Amino acid sequence: NESVGNNIGAFVTRCPGEMKCDGAVGGGGTTPCPPSERLRRVHESLLYSKRSPAPFVSHHMAKFCSEYIPEEWAKSIFQRANANACVVVSNTRGYDKKLHIRGMTVESVAGFLPLPPGIPVGVVVQSYAGTMSLTLTAEKWAVPDADKFLSWVVDEYQRLRVEASQLEKKQNRRSC
């Protein structure tokens, strides 16, 4: 079982977009699903692709193209391979404690994701020294208001936190 680790490579997957539920989990309907159900559906979608050969094939193809194929050809190959993706998301787990370089403390870090050919939006989710941060790189036509875009992400995270807190309270009451 080979691990790609934190090397260059990617896979394209279809993530559920607008999700509706009515009573039964996973059912159609008109009521928006709770945050935990949306998270579960996206997780399942990504897990399927992560467990497939796609990340390994992509990694080895990227390595081959960067070493043996002229840049213009490689760019064309990756543009065609993005399967009309509209966003790329990268997650980076950083160190739990602050690092020091030559005696100086690294107070914070900033992620940057150069946009792959043909993909207009990139998001980096990262942690460092107990703090999580988001970085957005996007074409202006795709995300005209980056602050608003990131506020939607934070709003969804807050809704998930509230739901998790309520669930935890229910479980604690049951155990008493």
PDB file of C-alpha atoms in Angstrom:
ATOM      1  CA  ASN A   1       0.000   0.000   0.000  1.00  0.00           C
ATOM      2  CA  GLU A   2       1.784   3.120  -1.252  1.00  0.00           C
ATOM      3  CA  SER A   3       1.140   6.576   0.174  1.00  0.00           C
ATOM      4  CA  VAL A   4       1.353   9.709  -1.939  1.00  0.00           C
ATOM      5  CA  GLY A   5       1.776  11.753   1.241  1.00  0.00           C
ATOM      6  CA  ASN A   6       1.946  15.483   0.756  1.00  0.00           C
ATOM      7  CA  ASN A   7       3.212  15.367  -2.823  1.00  0.00           C
ATOM      8  CA  ILE A   8       1.691  16.906  -5.910  1.00  0.00           C
ATOM      9  CA  GLY A   9      -1.246  14.970  -7.212  1.00  0.00           C
ATOM     10  CA  ALA A  10      -4.970  15.464  -7.409  1.00  0.00           C
ATOM     11  CA  PHE A  11      -8.225  13.814  -8.216  1.00  0.00           C
ATOM     12  CA  VAL A  12     -11.511  15.134  -9.480  1.00  0.00           C
ATOM     13  CA  THR A  13     -14.694  14.178  -7.712  1.00  0.00           C
ATOM     14  CA  ARG A  14     -18.269  15.299  -7.827  1.00  0.00           C
ATOM     15  CA  CYS A  15     -19.339  16.739  -4.488  1.00  0.00           C
ATOM     16  CA  PRO A  16     -23.004  17.135  -3.664  1.00  0.00           C
ATOM     17  CA  GLY A  17     -24.077  20.732  -4.164  1.00  0.00           C
ATOM     18  CA  GLU A  18     -27.352  22.068  -2.883  1.00  0.00           C
ATOM     19  CA  MET A  19     -28.750  19.344  -0.628  1.00  0.00           C
ATOM     20  CA  LYS A  20     -32.371  18.999   0.348  1.00  0.00           C
ATOM     21  CA  CYS A  21     -33.894  16.660   2.927  1.00  0.00           C
ATOM     22  CA  ASP A  22     -37.354  16.066   4.283  1.00  0.00           C
ATOM     23  CA  GLY A  23     -37.362  13.865   7.317  1.00  0.00           C
ATOM     24  CA  ALA A  24     -35.459  10.837   6.061  1.00  0.00           C
ATOM     25  CA  VAL A  25     -31.704  11.255   5.868  1.00  0.00           C
ATOM     26  CA  GLY A  26     -30.552  11.086   2.291  1.00  0.00           C
ATOM     27  CA  GLY A  27     -34.015  11.712   0.894  1.00  0.00           C
ATOM     28  CA  GLY A  28     -34.926  14.400  -1.575  1.00  0.00           C
ATOM     29  CA  GLY A  29     -37.216  17.176  -0.497  1.00  0.00           C
ATOM     30  CA  THR A  30     -37.444  20.891  -0.085  1.00  0.00           C
ATOM     31  CA  THR A  31     -35.919  21.477   3.377  1.00  0.00           C
ATOM     32  CA  PRO A  32     -32.160  22.145   3.494  1.00  0.00           C
ATOM     33  CA  CYS A  33     -30.231  19.316   5.132  1.00  0.00           C
ATOM     34  CA  PRO A  34     -28.607  19.993   8.505  1.00  0.00           C
ATOM     35  CA  PRO A  35     -24.877  20.790   8.412  1.00  0.00           C
ATOM     36  CA  SER A  36     -23.897  17.344   9.729  1.00  0.00           C
ATOM     37  CA  GLU A  37     -25.791  15.633   6.896  1.00  0.00           C
ATOM     38  CA  ARG A  38     -24.160  17.901   4.295  1.00  0.00           C
ATOM     39  CA  LEU A  39     -20.745  17.130   5.811  1.00  0.00           C
ATOM     40  CA  ARG A  40     -21.493  13.379   5.806  1.00  0.00           C
ATOM     41  CA  ARG A  41     -22.503  13.416   2.130  1.00  0.00           C
ATOM     42  CA  VAL A  42     -19.432  15.391   1.027  1.00  0.00           C
ATOM     43  CA  HIS A  43     -17.182  13.167   3.161  1.00  0.00           C
ATOM     44  CA  GLU A  44     -18.582  10.013   1.535  1.00  0.00           C
ATOM     45  CA  SER A  45     -18.123  11.495  -1.922  1.00  0.00           C
ATOM     46  CA  LEU A  46     -14.495  12.423  -1.242  1.00  0.00           C
ATOM     47  CA  LEU A  47     -13.686   9.184   0.574  1.00  0.00           C
ATOM     48  CA  TYR A  48     -14.756   7.156  -2.449  1.00  0.00           C
ATOM     49  CA  SER A  49     -12.314   9.058  -4.682  1.00  0.00           C
ATOM     50  CA  LYS A  50      -9.520   9.098  -2.099  1.00  0.00           C
ATOM     51  CA  ARG A  51      -9.662   5.302  -1.843  1.00  0.00           C
ATOM     52  CA  SER A  52      -9.526   4.863  -5.605  1.00  0.00           C
ATOM     53  CA  PRO A  53      -6.311   4.715  -7.653  1.00  0.00           C
ATOM     54  CA  ALA A  54      -6.927   8.298  -8.886  1.00  0.00           C
ATOM     55  CA  PRO A  55      -4.618  10.112  -6.406  1.00  0.00           C
ATOM     56  CA  PHE A  56      -1.717   7.741  -7.166  1.00  0.00           C
ATOM     57  CA  VAL A  57      -2.221   7.887 -10.925  1.00  0.00           C
ATOM     58  CA  SER A  58      -2.388  11.674 -10.738  1.00  0.00           C
ATOM     59  CA  HIS A  59       0.758  11.921  -8.635  1.00  0.00           C
ATOM     60  CA  HIS A  60       2.788   9.741 -10.982  1.00  0.00           C
ATOM     61  CA  MET A  61       1.397  11.497 -14.052  1.00  0.00           C
ATOM     62  CA  ALA A  62       2.276  14.920 -12.600  1.00  0.00           C
ATOM     63  CA  LYS A  63       5.776  13.703 -11.813  1.00  0.00           C
ATOM     64  CA  PHE A  64       6.217  12.244 -15.303  1.00  0.00           C
ATOM     65  CA  CYS A  65       4.868  15.359 -17.041  1.00  0.00           C
ATOM     66  CA  SER A  66       7.019  17.737 -15.003  1.00  0.00           C
ATOM     67  CA  GLU A  67      10.184  15.755 -15.754  1.00  0.00           C
ATOM     68  CA  TYR A  68       9.758  14.594 -19.359  1.00  0.00           C
ATOM     69  CA  ILE A  69       7.139  16.601 -21.230  1.00  0.00           C
ATOM     70  CA  PRO A  70       7.488  20.173 -22.551  1.00  0.00           C
ATOM     71  CA  GLU A  71       5.675  22.704 -20.348  1.00  0.00           C
ATOM     72  CA  GLU A  72       3.063  23.653 -22.955  1.00  0.00           C
ATOM     73  CA  TRP A  73       2.101  20.004 -23.485  1.00  0.00           C
ATOM     74  CA  ALA A  74       1.902  19.356 -19.748  1.00  0.00           C
ATOM     75  CA  LYS A  75      -0.309  22.421 -19.291  1.00  0.00           C
ATOM     76  CA  SER A  76      -2.616  21.206 -22.054  1.00  0.00           C
ATOM     77  CA  ILE A  77      -2.806  17.704 -20.541  1.00  0.00           C
ATOM     78  CA  PHE A  78      -3.734  19.036 -17.102  1.00  0.00           C
ATOM     79  CA  GLN A  79      -6.264  21.450 -18.536  1.00  0.00           C
ATOM     80  CA  ARG A  80      -8.022  18.550 -20.244  1.00  0.00           C
ATOM     81  CA  ALA A  81      -7.730  16.332 -17.153  1.00  0.00           C
ATOM     82  CA  ASN A  82      -9.546  18.672 -14.780  1.00  0.00           C
ATOM     83  CA  ALA A  83     -12.959  17.283 -15.862  1.00  0.00           C
ATOM     84  CA  ASN A  84     -14.500  20.762 -15.839  1.00  0.00           C
ATOM     85  CA  ALA A  85     -13.734  21.193 -12.137  1.00  0.00           C
ATOM     86  CA  CYS A  86     -14.594  24.626 -10.793  1.00  0.00           C
ATOM     87  CA  VAL A  87     -12.647  24.656  -7.520  1.00  0.00           C
ATOM     88  CA  VAL A  88      -9.553  23.081  -6.050  1.00  0.00           C
ATOM     89  CA  VAL A  89      -9.259  22.631  -2.289  1.00  0.00           C
ATOM     90  CA  SER A  90      -6.062  21.740  -0.476  1.00  0.00           C
ATOM     91  CA  ASN A  91      -5.779  20.963   3.188  1.00  0.00           C
ATOM     92  CA  THR A  92      -2.549  21.258   5.136  1.00  0.00           C
ATOM     93  CA  ARG A  93      -2.155  20.156   8.720  1.00  0.00           C
ATOM     94  CA  GLY A  94       0.559  22.270  10.261  1.00  0.00           C
ATOM     95  CA  TYR A  95       2.528  21.940  13.451  1.00  0.00           C
ATOM     96  CA  ASP A  96       0.655  22.098  16.762  1.00  0.00           C
ATOM     97  CA  LYS A  97       3.254  24.453  18.254  1.00  0.00           C
ATOM     98  CA  LYS A  98       4.950  27.521  16.810  1.00  0.00           C
ATOM     99  CA  LEU A  99       8.202  26.884  14.976  1.00  0.00           C
ATOM    100  CA  HIS A 100      11.413  28.859  15.351  1.00  0.00           C
ATOM    101  CA  ILE A 101      13.863  29.736  12.608  1.00  0.00           C
ATOM    102  CA  ARG A 102      17.262  30.997  13.778  1.00  0.00           C
ATOM    103  CA  GLY A 103      15.768  31.928  17.126  1.00  0.00           C
ATOM    104  CA  MET A 104      12.841  33.846  15.642  1.00  0.00           C
ATOM    105  CA  THR A 105       9.287  32.623  16.226  1.00  0.00           C
ATOM    106  CA  VAL A 106       7.159  31.942  13.172  1.00  0.00           C
ATOM    107  CA  GLU A 107       3.959  33.621  14.377  1.00  0.00           C
ATOM    108  CA  SER A 108       1.709  32.655  11.489  1.00  0.00           C
ATOM    109  CA  VAL A 109       1.731  31.066   8.081  1.00  0.00           C
ATOM    110  CA  ALA A 110      -0.258  31.816   4.944  1.00  0.00           C
ATOM    111  CA  GLY A 111      -1.310  29.245   2.412  1.00  0.00           C
ATOM    112  CA  PHE A 112      -1.179  29.921  -1.291  1.00  0.00           C
ATOM    113  CA  LEU A 113      -2.586  27.800  -4.066  1.00  0.00           C
ATOM    114  CA  PRO A 114      -1.595  28.738  -7.600  1.00  0.00           C
ATOM    115  CA  LEU A 115      -4.647  28.103  -9.742  1.00  0.00           C
ATOM    116  CA  PRO A 116      -4.271  25.053 -11.983  1.00  0.00           C
ATOM    117  CA  PRO A 117      -4.968  25.679 -15.677  1.00  0.00           C
ATOM    118  CA  GLY A 118      -8.698  26.104 -16.278  1.00  0.00           C
ATOM    119  CA  ILE A 119      -9.784  26.142 -12.607  1.00  0.00           C
ATOM    120  CA  PRO A 120     -10.919  29.579 -11.365  1.00  0.00           C
ATOM    121  CA  VAL A 121     -11.102  29.027  -7.577  1.00  0.00           C
ATOM    122  CA  GLY A 122      -8.590  27.640  -5.079  1.00  0.00           C
ATOM    123  CA  VAL A 123      -8.993  27.300  -1.322  1.00  0.00           C
ATOM    124  CA  VAL A 124      -6.341  26.320   1.209  1.00  0.00           C
ATOM    125  CA  VAL A 125      -7.534  25.062   4.587  1.00  0.00           C
ATOM    126  CA  GLN A 126      -4.643  24.899   7.018  1.00  0.00           C
ATOM    127  CA  SER A 127      -3.761  24.768  10.662  1.00  0.00           C
ATOM    128  CA  TYR A 128      -0.765  26.098  12.533  1.00  0.00           C
ATOM    129  CA  ALA A 129      -0.131  26.417  16.266  1.00  0.00           C
ATOM    130  CA  GLY A 130      -3.735  25.663  17.185  1.00  0.00           C
ATOM    131  CA  THR A 131      -5.273  28.069  14.673  1.00  0.00           C
ATOM    132  CA  MET A 132      -7.160  27.135  11.537  1.00  0.00           C
ATOM    133  CA  SER A 133      -7.128  29.485   8.561  1.00  0.00           C
ATOM    134  CA  LEU A 134      -8.513  29.705   5.050  1.00  0.00           C
ATOM    135  CA  THR A 135      -6.849  31.281   2.050  1.00  0.00           C
ATOM    136  CA  LEU A 136      -8.656  31.991  -1.195  1.00  0.00           C
ATOM    137  CA  THR A 137      -7.109  32.437  -4.621  1.00  0.00           C
ATOM    138  CA  ALA A 138      -9.636  33.140  -7.355  1.00  0.00           C
ATOM    139  CA  GLU A 139     -10.288  34.776 -10.657  1.00  0.00           C
ATOM    140  CA  LYS A 140     -12.241  37.999 -10.112  1.00  0.00           C
ATOM    141  CA  TRP A 141     -15.024  36.878 -12.472  1.00  0.00           C
ATOM    142  CA  ALA A 142     -15.541  33.663 -10.454  1.00  0.00           C
ATOM    143  CA  VAL A 143     -15.439  35.216  -6.962  1.00  0.00           C
ATOM    144  CA  PRO A 144     -16.100  38.953  -7.181  1.00  0.00           C
ATOM    145  CA  ASP A 145     -16.218  39.314  -3.364  1.00  0.00           C
ATOM    146  CA  ALA A 146     -13.670  37.083  -1.587  1.00  0.00           C
ATOM    147  CA  ASP A 147     -14.698  38.280   1.878  1.00  0.00           C
ATOM    148  CA  LYS A 148     -18.310  37.295   1.233  1.00  0.00           C
ATOM    149  CA  PHE A 149     -17.236  33.904  -0.149  1.00  0.00           C
ATOM    150  CA  LEU A 150     -15.117  33.148   2.921  1.00  0.00           C
ATOM    151  CA  SER A 151     -17.888  34.385   5.230  1.00  0.00           C
ATOM    152  CA  TRP A 152     -20.177  31.714   3.717  1.00  0.00           C
ATOM    153  CA  VAL A 153     -17.574  29.069   4.582  1.00  0.00           C
ATOM    154  CA  VAL A 154     -17.262  30.386   8.143  1.00  0.00           C
ATOM    155  CA  ASP A 155     -21.069  30.546   8.488  1.00  0.00           C
ATOM    156  CA  GLU A 156     -21.364  26.884   7.505  1.00  0.00           C
ATOM    157  CA  TYR A 157     -18.625  25.973   9.975  1.00  0.00           C
ATOM    158  CA  GLN A 158     -20.456  27.865  12.743  1.00  0.00           C
ATOM    159  CA  ARG A 159     -23.723  26.052  11.925  1.00  0.00           C
ATOM    160  CA  LEU A 160     -21.887  22.737  12.164  1.00  0.00           C
ATOM    161  CA  ARG A 161     -20.382  23.744  15.542  1.00  0.00           C
ATOM    162  CA  VAL A 162     -23.812  24.684  16.913  1.00  0.00           C
ATOM    163  CA  GLU A 163     -25.304  21.391  15.739  1.00  0.00           C
ATOM    164  CA  ALA A 164     -22.386  19.407  17.226  1.00  0.00           C
ATOM    165  CA  SER A 165     -22.757  21.268  20.529  1.00  0.00           C
ATOM    166  CA  GLN A 166     -26.494  20.523  20.657  1.00  0.00           C
ATOM    167  CA  LEU A 167     -25.851  16.861  19.900  1.00  0.00           C
ATOM    168  CA  GLU A 168     -23.224  16.684  22.634  1.00  0.00           C
ATOM    169  CA  LYS A 169     -25.647  18.231  25.161  1.00  0.00           C
ATOM    170  CA  LYS A 170     -28.324  15.650  24.237  1.00  0.00           C
ATOM    171  CA  GLN A 171     -25.854  12.808  24.667  1.00  0.00           C
ATOM    172  CA  ASN A 172     -24.700  14.161  28.043  1.00  0.00           C
ATOM    173  CA  ARG A 173     -28.315  14.384  29.274  1.00  0.00           C
ATOM    174  CA  ARG A 174     -28.938  10.783  28.222  1.00  0.00           C
ATOM    175  CA  SER A 175     -25.855   9.521  30.072  1.00  0.00           C
ATOM    176  CA  CYS A 176     -26.887  11.233  33.356  1.00  0.00           C
TER     177      CYS A 176
END
